[in-house]
mmCIF file of C-alpha atoms in Angstrom:
data_model
loop_
_atom_site.group_PDB
_atom_site.id
_atom_site.type_symbol
_atom_site.label_atom_id
_atom_site.label_comp_id
_atom_site.label_asym_id
_atom_site.label_seq_id
_atom_site.Cartn_x
_atom_site.Cartn_y
_atom_site.Cartn_z
ATOM 1 C CA MET A 1 -11.566 54.171 291.289
ATOM 2 C CA ALA A 2 -14.388 55.119 293.280
ATOM 3 C CA VAL A 3 -16.864 53.877 295.636
ATOM 4 C CA LEU A 4 -16.116 50.363 295.194
ATOM 5 C CA LEU A 5 -12.785 51.179 294.274
ATOM 6 C CA LEU A 6 -10.743 52.823 291.786
ATOM 7 C CA TRP A 7 -10.509 53.477 288.158
ATOM 8 C CA PRO A 8 -13.538 52.358 286.336
ATOM 9 C CA PHE A 9 -13.247 50.632 283.051
ATOM 10 C CA HIS A 10 -16.918 50.453 282.171
ATOM 11 C CA SER A 11 -16.185 51.704 278.712
ATOM 12 C CA PRO A 12 -16.940 49.311 275.868
ATOM 13 C CA HIS A 13 -13.284 49.743 274.895
ATOM 14 C CA PHE A 14 -12.283 47.722 277.938
ATOM 15 C CA ASN A 15 -13.170 44.261 279.133
ATOM 16 C CA SER A 16 -13.105 45.031 282.824
ATOM 17 C CA HIS A 17 -15.821 46.908 284.619
ATOM 18 C CA THR A 18 -14.630 48.555 287.770
ATOM 19 C CA SER A 19 -15.908 51.597 289.379
ATOM 20 C CA ILE A 20 -15.105 53.307 292.343
ATOM 21 C CA ILE A 21 -18.451 52.227 292.948
ATOM 22 C CA THR A 22 -19.646 51.239 296.213
ATOM 23 C CA GLN A 23 -19.235 49.627 299.370
ATOM 24 C CA PRO A 24 -20.808 46.461 300.474
ATOM 25 C CA LEU A 25 -24.307 45.669 301.409
ATOM 26 C CA PRO A 26 -24.061 43.865 304.690
ATOM 27 C CA SER A 27 -26.505 41.010 304.671
ATOM 28 C CA SER A 28 -27.534 41.480 308.237
ATOM 29 C CA SER A 29 -27.435 44.209 310.766
ATOM 30 C CA ARG A 30 -29.372 45.046 313.804
ATOM 31 C CA SER A 31 -31.029 48.141 315.131
ATOM 32 C CA PHE A 32 -29.594 51.601 314.831
ATOM 33 C CA SER A 33 -30.551 55.066 315.906
ATOM 34 C CA PHE A 34 -29.767 58.553 314.804
ATOM 35 C CA GLY A 35 -27.539 60.555 317.067
ATOM 36 C CA LYS A 36 -25.810 63.874 316.993
ATOM 37 C CA ARG A 37 -24.666 65.625 313.871
ATOM 38 C CA PHE A 38 -20.938 65.921 313.432
ATOM 39 C CA SER A 39 -19.467 69.366 313.111
ATOM 40 C CA CYS A 40 -18.813 69.271 309.374
ATOM 41 C CA SER A 41 -18.495 73.004 309.009
ATOM 42 C CA SER A 42 -18.711 74.785 305.694
ATOM 43 C CA SER A 43 -15.446 76.589 306.354
ATOM 44 C CA SER A 44 -12.251 75.369 304.723
ATOM 45 C CA THR A 45 -9.657 73.507 306.733
ATOM 46 C CA SER A 46 -6.663 75.604 307.695
ATOM 47 C CA MET A 47 -4.303 72.701 307.040
ATOM 48 C CA GLU A 48 -2.140 73.077 303.997
ATOM 49 C CA HIS A 49 -1.905 69.979 301.862
ATOM 50 C CA HIS A 50 -0.084 69.076 298.716
ATOM 51 C CA GLU A 51 -2.027 69.966 295.598
ATOM 52 C CA SER A 52 -1.487 67.005 293.312
ATOM 53 C CA LYS A 53 -1.833 66.848 289.577
ATOM 54 C CA PHE A 54 -5.207 65.259 290.240
ATOM 55 C CA LYS A 55 -6.954 68.612 290.641
ATOM 56 C CA GLU A 56 -5.781 69.824 287.262
ATOM 57 C CA PHE A 57 -8.005 67.364 285.340
ATOM 58 C CA PRO A 58 -5.839 68.193 282.306
ATOM 59 C CA TYR A 59 -7.698 66.101 279.740
ATOM 60 C CA ALA A 60 -11.254 67.097 280.695
ATOM 61 C CA SER A 61 -13.255 69.733 278.822
ATOM 62 C CA VAL A 62 -13.876 72.998 280.676
ATOM 63 C CA PRO A 63 -17.404 72.135 281.951
ATOM 64 C CA HIS A 64 -16.248 68.630 282.883
ATOM 65 C CA ARG A 65 -13.220 70.017 284.756
ATOM 66 C CA GLU A 66 -15.298 72.675 286.523
ATOM 67 C CA LEU A 67 -17.765 70.034 287.686
ATOM 68 C CA MET A 68 -15.070 67.815 289.190
ATOM 69 C CA VAL A 69 -13.175 70.700 290.793
ATOM 70 C CA GLU A 70 -16.371 72.008 292.403
ATOM 71 C CA LEU A 71 -17.335 68.593 293.764
ATOM 72 C CA VAL A 72 -13.877 67.997 295.228
ATOM 73 C CA SER A 73 -13.771 71.497 296.723
ATOM 74 C CA THR A 74 -17.262 71.179 298.198
ATOM 75 C CA MET A 75 -16.429 67.850 299.808
ATOM 76 C CA GLU A 76 -13.100 69.042 301.223
ATOM 77 C CA ASN A 77 -14.449 72.377 302.456
ATOM 78 C CA ARG A 78 -17.442 70.790 304.130
ATOM 79 C CA LEU A 79 -15.472 68.019 305.820
ATOM 80 C CA GLY A 80 -12.822 70.548 306.788
ATOM 81 C CA ALA A 81 -10.293 69.563 309.439
ATOM 82 C CA SER A 82 -11.807 66.085 309.732
ATOM 83 C CA LEU A 83 -9.611 65.187 306.726
ATOM 84 C CA VAL A 84 -5.839 64.858 306.971
ATOM 85 C CA PRO A 85 -3.563 65.966 304.107
ATOM 86 C CA CYS A 86 -2.853 63.695 301.151
ATOM 87 C CA THR A 87 0.325 61.715 301.852
ATOM 88 C CA LEU A 88 0.513 59.507 298.767
ATOM 89 C CA PRO A 89 4.002 59.131 297.305
ATOM 90 C CA SER A 90 4.548 61.267 294.219
ATOM 91 C CA HIS A 91 4.862 58.240 291.916
ATOM 92 C CA VAL A 92 1.327 57.210 292.909
ATOM 93 C CA GLN A 93 -0.186 60.682 292.755
ATOM 94 C CA TYR A 94 0.731 60.721 289.057
ATOM 95 C CA PHE A 95 1.970 57.926 286.806
ATOM 96 C CA GLU A 96 2.066 56.887 283.156
ATOM 97 C CA ASN A 97 3.188 54.008 280.966
ATOM 98 C CA GLU A 98 6.541 53.821 279.155
ATOM 99 C CA SER A 99 5.124 55.002 275.859
ATOM 100 C CA ALA A 100 3.267 57.910 277.497
ATOM 101 C CA THR A 101 -0.008 56.795 275.925
ATOM 102 C CA ALA A 102 -1.712 56.254 279.289
ATOM 103 C CA HIS A 103 -1.628 58.716 282.175
ATOM 104 C CA ALA A 104 -3.354 58.697 285.548
ATOM 105 C CA SER A 105 -3.546 60.560 288.823
ATOM 106 C CA LEU A 106 -4.718 59.404 292.232
ATOM 107 C CA TYR A 107 -5.699 61.526 295.234
ATOM 108 C CA VAL A 108 -6.541 60.210 298.709
ATOM 109 C CA ARG A 109 -7.293 62.024 301.958
ATOM 110 C CA SER A 110 -8.079 59.991 305.053
ATOM 111 C CA GLY A 111 -10.385 61.018 307.856
ATOM 112 C CA ASN A 112 -8.864 61.836 311.230
ATOM 113 C CA SER A 113 -9.464 59.620 314.245
ATOM 114 C CA SER A 114 -12.746 61.314 315.209
ATOM 115 C CA SER A 115 -14.210 61.388 311.697
ATOM 116 C CA GLN A 116 -16.840 59.046 310.296
ATOM 117 C CA VAL A 117 -15.099 59.377 306.929
ATOM 118 C CA ASP A 118 -12.611 56.616 306.236
ATOM 119 C CA PHE A 119 -11.161 58.358 303.183
ATOM 120 C CA ILE A 120 -12.051 60.230 300.031
ATOM 121 C CA LEU A 121 -10.569 59.042 296.772
ATOM 122 C CA GLY A 122 -10.342 60.856 293.475
ATOM 123 C CA SER A 123 -8.761 59.854 290.207
ATOM 124 C CA TRP A 124 -8.505 60.577 286.538
ATOM 125 C CA VAL A 125 -7.187 58.393 283.756
ATOM 126 C CA HIS A 126 -6.409 59.244 280.140
ATOM 127 C CA CYS A 127 -5.346 56.743 277.514
ATOM 128 C CA ASN A 128 -5.107 56.770 273.751
ATOM 129 C CA LEU A 129 -7.359 54.240 272.063
ATOM 130 C CA PRO A 130 -6.051 51.873 269.390
ATOM 131 C CA THR A 131 -8.948 52.921 267.174
ATOM 132 C CA GLY A 132 -8.045 56.593 267.513
ATOM 133 C CA GLY A 133 -9.225 59.178 269.978
ATOM 134 C CA ALA A 134 -8.838 58.806 273.717
ATOM 135 C CA LEU A 135 -10.612 57.517 276.784
ATOM 136 C CA ASN A 136 -10.930 60.008 279.653
ATOM 137 C CA ILE A 137 -12.318 59.024 283.041
ATOM 138 C CA THR A 138 -12.717 61.162 286.151
ATOM 139 C CA SER A 139 -14.051 59.918 289.458
ATOM 140 C CA LEU A 140 -14.622 60.928 293.051
ATOM 141 C CA SER A 141 -15.790 58.689 295.866
ATOM 142 C CA ALA A 142 -16.007 58.772 299.626
ATOM 143 C CA TYR A 143 -15.942 55.788 301.970
ATOM 144 C CA LEU A 144 -17.355 55.874 305.464
ATOM 145 C CA ARG A 145 -16.055 53.926 308.438
ATOM 146 C CA PRO A 146 -17.945 50.985 309.964
ATOM 147 C CA SER A 147 -18.908 53.239 312.876
ATOM 148 C CA THR A 148 -21.819 54.171 310.600
ATOM 149 C CA ASP A 149 -23.784 52.161 308.069
ATOM 150 C CA ALA A 150 -24.745 55.186 305.960
ATOM 151 C CA PRO A 151 -24.159 54.989 302.193
ATOM 152 C CA ASN A 152 -20.945 56.041 300.493
ATOM 153 C CA PHE A 153 -20.695 58.540 297.633
ATOM 154 C CA LEU A 154 -19.633 57.932 294.038
ATOM 155 C CA ILE A 155 -19.424 59.827 290.780
ATOM 156 C CA GLU A 156 -17.704 58.664 287.633
ATOM 157 C CA VAL A 157 -17.682 60.427 284.274
ATOM 158 C CA ILE A 158 -16.409 58.394 281.318
ATOM 159 C CA ARG A 159 -15.802 59.929 277.885
ATOM 160 C CA SER A 160 -14.554 57.885 274.957
ATOM 161 C CA SER A 161 -15.243 60.528 272.283
ATOM 162 C CA PRO A 162 -16.348 64.183 272.090
ATOM 163 C CA THR A 163 -19.939 63.042 271.485
ATOM 164 C CA THR A 164 -20.339 60.226 274.040
ATOM 165 C CA LEU A 165 -20.409 60.116 277.822
ATOM 166 C CA ILE A 166 -21.254 57.614 280.541
ATOM 167 C CA LEU A 167 -22.281 58.902 283.972
ATOM 168 C CA ILE A 168 -22.367 56.831 287.151
ATOM 169 C CA LEU A 169 -23.639 58.763 290.166
ATOM 170 C CA ASP A 170 -24.875 57.125 293.334
ATOM 171 C CA LEU A 171 -25.024 56.849 297.084
ATOM 172 C CA PRO A 172 -24.286 53.114 297.192
ATOM 173 C CA PRO A 173 -26.047 51.339 300.063
ATOM 174 C CA ARG A 174 -24.232 49.392 302.750
ATOM 175 C CA LYS A 175 -27.233 47.502 304.082
ATOM 176 C CA ASP A 176 -29.666 45.064 302.535
ATOM 177 C CA LEU A 177 -32.645 47.170 301.469
ATOM 178 C CA VAL A 178 -35.122 44.300 301.603
ATOM 179 C CA GLN A 179 -34.259 43.412 305.181
ATOM 180 C CA HIS A 180 -34.049 47.060 306.239
ATOM 181 C CA PRO A 181 -36.891 49.090 304.673
ATOM 182 C CA ASP A 182 -36.212 51.998 307.044
ATOM 183 C CA TYR A 183 -32.791 52.360 305.454
ATOM 184 C CA LEU A 184 -34.399 52.545 302.021
ATOM 185 C CA LYS A 185 -36.884 55.111 303.281
ATOM 186 C CA THR A 186 -34.297 57.299 305.032
ATOM 187 C CA PHE A 187 -31.665 57.504 302.322
ATOM 188 C CA TYR A 188 -33.558 57.020 299.065
ATOM 189 C CA GLU A 189 -37.292 57.639 299.433
ATOM 190 C CA GLU A 190 -37.430 60.638 301.775
ATOM 191 C CA THR A 191 -34.518 62.309 299.975
ATOM 192 C CA GLN A 192 -36.312 61.830 296.635
ATOM 193 C CA LEU A 193 -33.019 60.968 294.973
ATOM 194 C CA ASP A 194 -34.817 59.160 292.190
ATOM 195 C CA LYS A 195 -36.119 62.505 290.940
ATOM 196 C CA GLN A 196 -32.566 63.455 290.037
ATOM 197 C CA ARG A 197 -32.317 60.442 287.742
ATOM 198 C CA GLN A 198 -35.683 61.290 286.220
ATOM 199 C CA LEU A 199 -34.526 64.839 285.442
ATOM 200 C CA LEU A 200 -31.629 63.533 283.370
ATOM 201 C CA GLU A 201 -33.638 60.854 281.631
ATOM 202 C CA LYS A 202 -36.008 63.495 280.239
ATOM 203 C CA LEU A 203 -33.249 64.621 277.894
ATOM 204 C CA PRO A 204 -33.511 63.013 274.432
ATOM 205 C CA GLU A 205 -29.761 62.305 274.326
ATOM 206 C CA VAL A 206 -29.857 60.303 277.572
ATOM 207 C CA LYS A 207 -30.388 56.544 277.704
ATOM 208 C CA PRO A 208 -30.022 54.044 280.561
ATOM 209 C CA TYR A 209 -26.576 52.485 280.844
ATOM 210 C CA PHE A 210 -26.184 48.825 281.779
ATOM 211 C CA SER A 211 -22.769 47.619 282.866
ATOM 212 C CA SER A 212 -21.918 44.202 281.469
ATOM 213 C CA SER A 213 -20.818 43.302 285.003
ATOM 214 C CA LEU A 214 -23.686 41.867 287.023
ATOM 215 C CA TYR A 215 -21.459 42.306 290.073
ATOM 216 C CA ILE A 216 -21.412 46.070 289.560
ATOM 217 C CA ARG A 217 -25.161 46.200 288.967
ATOM 218 C CA GLY A 218 -25.724 44.475 292.302
ATOM 219 C CA LEU A 219 -23.813 47.112 294.265
ATOM 220 C CA VAL A 220 -25.642 50.291 293.312
ATOM 221 C CA SER A 221 -28.790 51.708 294.885
ATOM 222 C CA PRO A 222 -32.299 51.687 293.379
ATOM 223 C CA SER A 223 -31.918 55.422 292.670
ATOM 224 C CA ALA A 224 -28.482 55.155 291.079
ATOM 225 C CA ILE A 225 -27.909 57.240 287.970
ATOM 226 C CA LEU A 226 -26.315 55.064 285.297
ATOM 227 C CA VAL A 227 -26.812 56.720 281.934
ATOM 228 C CA SER A 228 -25.153 57.001 278.552
ATOM 229 C CA ILE A 229 -25.324 60.236 276.598
ATOM 230 C CA GLU A 230 -24.693 60.480 272.881
ATOM 231 C CA THR A 231 -25.034 63.369 270.462
ATOM 232 C CA GLU A 232 -24.719 63.718 266.725
ATOM 233 C CA PRO A 233 -21.145 64.225 265.423
ATOM 234 C CA SER A 234 -22.071 67.749 264.372
ATOM 235 C CA GLN A 235 -23.262 68.580 267.916
ATOM 236 C CA ALA A 236 -20.213 67.741 270.024
ATOM 237 C CA ILE A 237 -20.668 70.939 272.028
ATOM 238 C CA ARG A 238 -24.007 69.579 273.251
ATOM 239 C CA ILE A 239 -22.266 67.118 275.609
ATOM 240 C CA ASP A 240 -20.588 69.968 277.471
ATOM 241 C CA GLU A 241 -23.898 71.854 277.622
ATOM 242 C CA ILE A 242 -25.489 68.798 279.241
ATOM 243 C CA ILE A 243 -22.643 68.547 281.755
ATOM 244 C CA GLN A 244 -22.967 72.211 282.688
ATOM 245 C CA ASP A 245 -26.750 72.626 282.665
ATOM 246 C CA HIS A 246 -27.980 69.205 283.778
ATOM 247 C CA ILE A 247 -25.348 66.852 285.215
ATOM 248 C CA SER A 248 -23.703 69.488 287.395
ATOM 249 C CA PRO A 249 -26.895 70.546 289.269
ATOM 250 C CA VAL A 250 -27.895 66.908 289.821
ATOM 251 C CA ALA A 251 -24.429 65.942 291.086
ATOM 252 C CA LYS A 252 -24.411 68.857 293.529
ATOM 253 C CA VAL A 253 -27.773 67.797 294.978
ATOM 254 C CA MET A 254 -26.540 64.239 295.384
ATOM 255 C CA LEU A 255 -23.311 65.351 297.081
ATOM 256 C CA ASP A 256 -25.114 67.780 299.417
ATOM 257 C CA THR A 257 -27.501 64.993 300.399
ATOM 258 C CA TRP A 258 -24.585 62.692 301.179
ATOM 259 C CA LEU A 259 -22.774 65.325 303.217
ATOM 260 C CA ASP A 260 -25.867 66.266 305.252
ATOM 261 C CA LEU A 261 -27.359 62.841 305.824
ATOM 262 C CA CYS A 262 -24.433 60.424 305.664
ATOM 263 C CA ALA A 263 -21.045 61.995 306.380
ATOM 264 C CA CYS A 264 -22.175 64.494 308.999
ATOM 265 C CA THR A 265 -24.880 62.579 310.855
ATOM 266 C CA GLU A 266 -24.096 59.900 313.409
ATOM 267 C CA ARG A 267 -25.814 56.520 313.235
ATOM 268 C CA ARG A 268 -25.083 54.361 316.262
ATOM 269 C CA LEU A 269 -24.221 50.725 315.661
ATOM 270 C CA THR A 270 -23.528 47.907 318.068
ATOM 271 C CA ASP A 271 -20.029 46.441 318.224
ATOM 272 C CA ASP A 272 -21.218 43.331 316.385
ATOM 273 C CA GLU A 273 -22.811 45.418 313.647
ATOM 274 C CA SER A 274 -19.630 47.445 313.154
ATOM 275 C CA THR A 275 -17.530 44.296 313.046
ATOM 276 C CA ASP A 276 -19.780 42.697 310.424
ATOM 277 C CA LEU A 277 -19.840 45.883 308.364
ATOM 278 C CA ALA A 278 -16.054 46.243 308.442
ATOM 279 C CA LYS A 279 -15.646 42.659 307.261
ATOM 280 C CA ARG A 280 -18.090 43.182 304.416
ATOM 281 C CA ASP A 281 -16.433 46.438 303.342
ATOM 282 C CA ARG A 282 -13.009 44.789 303.288
ATOM 283 C CA ILE A 283 -14.247 41.878 301.183
ATOM 284 C CA ILE A 284 -15.730 44.218 298.586
ATOM 285 C CA LYS A 285 -12.592 46.350 298.334
ATOM 286 C CA ASN A 286 -10.237 43.404 297.983
ATOM 287 C CA LYS A 287 -12.541 41.695 295.503
ATOM 288 C CA THR A 288 -12.503 44.743 293.282
ATOM 289 C CA ILE A 289 -8.712 44.776 293.142
ATOM 290 C CA GLU A 290 -8.686 41.052 292.449
ATOM 291 C CA ILE A 291 -11.241 40.897 289.644
ATOM 292 C CA ASP A 292 -10.462 44.131 287.835
ATOM 293 C CA LEU A 293 -7.449 46.217 288.723
ATOM 294 C CA GLU A 294 -4.975 43.339 288.781
ATOM 295 C CA SER A 295 -5.664 42.767 285.096
ATOM 296 C CA SER A 296 -6.434 46.265 283.786
ATOM 297 C CA PHE A 297 -3.591 48.158 285.456
ATOM 298 C CA PRO A 298 -0.733 46.046 284.041
ATOM 299 C CA ARG A 299 -2.369 46.262 280.628
ATOM 300 C CA LEU A 300 -2.520 50.043 280.768
ATOM 301 C CA PHE A 301 0.599 50.977 282.711
ATOM 302 C CA GLY A 302 2.922 47.965 282.682
ATOM 303 C CA GLN A 303 3.545 45.476 285.477
ATOM 304 C CA GLU A 304 6.096 47.520 287.434
ATOM 305 C CA VAL A 305 3.955 50.634 287.694
ATOM 306 C CA ALA A 306 0.845 48.556 288.381
ATOM 307 C CA ASN A 307 2.558 46.742 291.253
ATOM 308 C CA GLN A 308 3.609 50.029 292.855
ATOM 309 C CA VAL A 309 0.170 51.619 292.632
ATOM 310 C CA LEU A 310 -1.795 48.521 293.611
ATOM 311 C CA GLY A 311 0.495 47.974 296.597
ATOM 312 C CA VAL A 312 -0.343 51.430 297.922
ATOM 313 C CA LEU A 313 -4.059 50.926 297.261
ATOM 314 C CA ARG A 314 -4.098 47.637 299.155
ATOM 315 C CA GLU A 315 -2.596 49.412 302.150
ATOM 316 C CA ILE A 316 -5.261 52.129 301.978
ATOM 317 C CA TYR A 317 -8.159 49.729 301.665
ATOM 318 C CA ASN A 318 -6.974 47.429 304.403
ATOM 319 C CA SER A 319 -5.727 49.979 306.919
#
């Protein structure tokens, strides 16, 4: 579940291809201007909130878990009191299927009324594969409100074996980059985000990853990191070394860029622009539930559990 939505099933073991991926690219929008920076302080919020099973990342390796915990902590600490506590019902914060072969956790914190952040959404999913082994997916995304047209944030780490990994890391655009070259320049060229992708692609184990979903490919930015990593069976430890020494530094740069330039900087839009952007965002969110989650969730967790979780997600995405 991430930028676009929720749990991703990009893995070749699944037919659907969701991601938390990104928000919409509004086809038209008018002028904008930079304004004040929001007070996204680096100090932690004083509000106490329920620590869900989400932050345990129980099925992730140590470097994988440390990466996700640090990203979540950095985002929450930086956004501080602009986020309200997680209020998801307990049966949505953690759920599993009847046979206990598939487990998942969901974590959502909404922005308060003065925040540009709509909500942050984190998830992990673990399921045993019919061929043996297990699929483990962790994700973190952040959606901004239509008061700004800045990109959202998304990271998804997908592991289907100790020697394979798929990474999706992006600041998905919410404007058409052809019609708005200044948007491309501000968020992708001047930030030199493409250099982060190039750093990873220098590693011999790293290859470009192409989702079989053309829909997903159309939502990411030109500097999106979509890579597959595979090591020899005798070098399983190498994947964790890559997470710790290469993926983690790149992900931190990407998140810091998003926090500085997107979440904590105001971009003024006209009322018409905000209305169009909100409509586009809503279409993308609902489409993701329709084309992916409505089929993959019942398959993984059973219809009753799927209905409960999807009902809550629809409320979040359409609030």
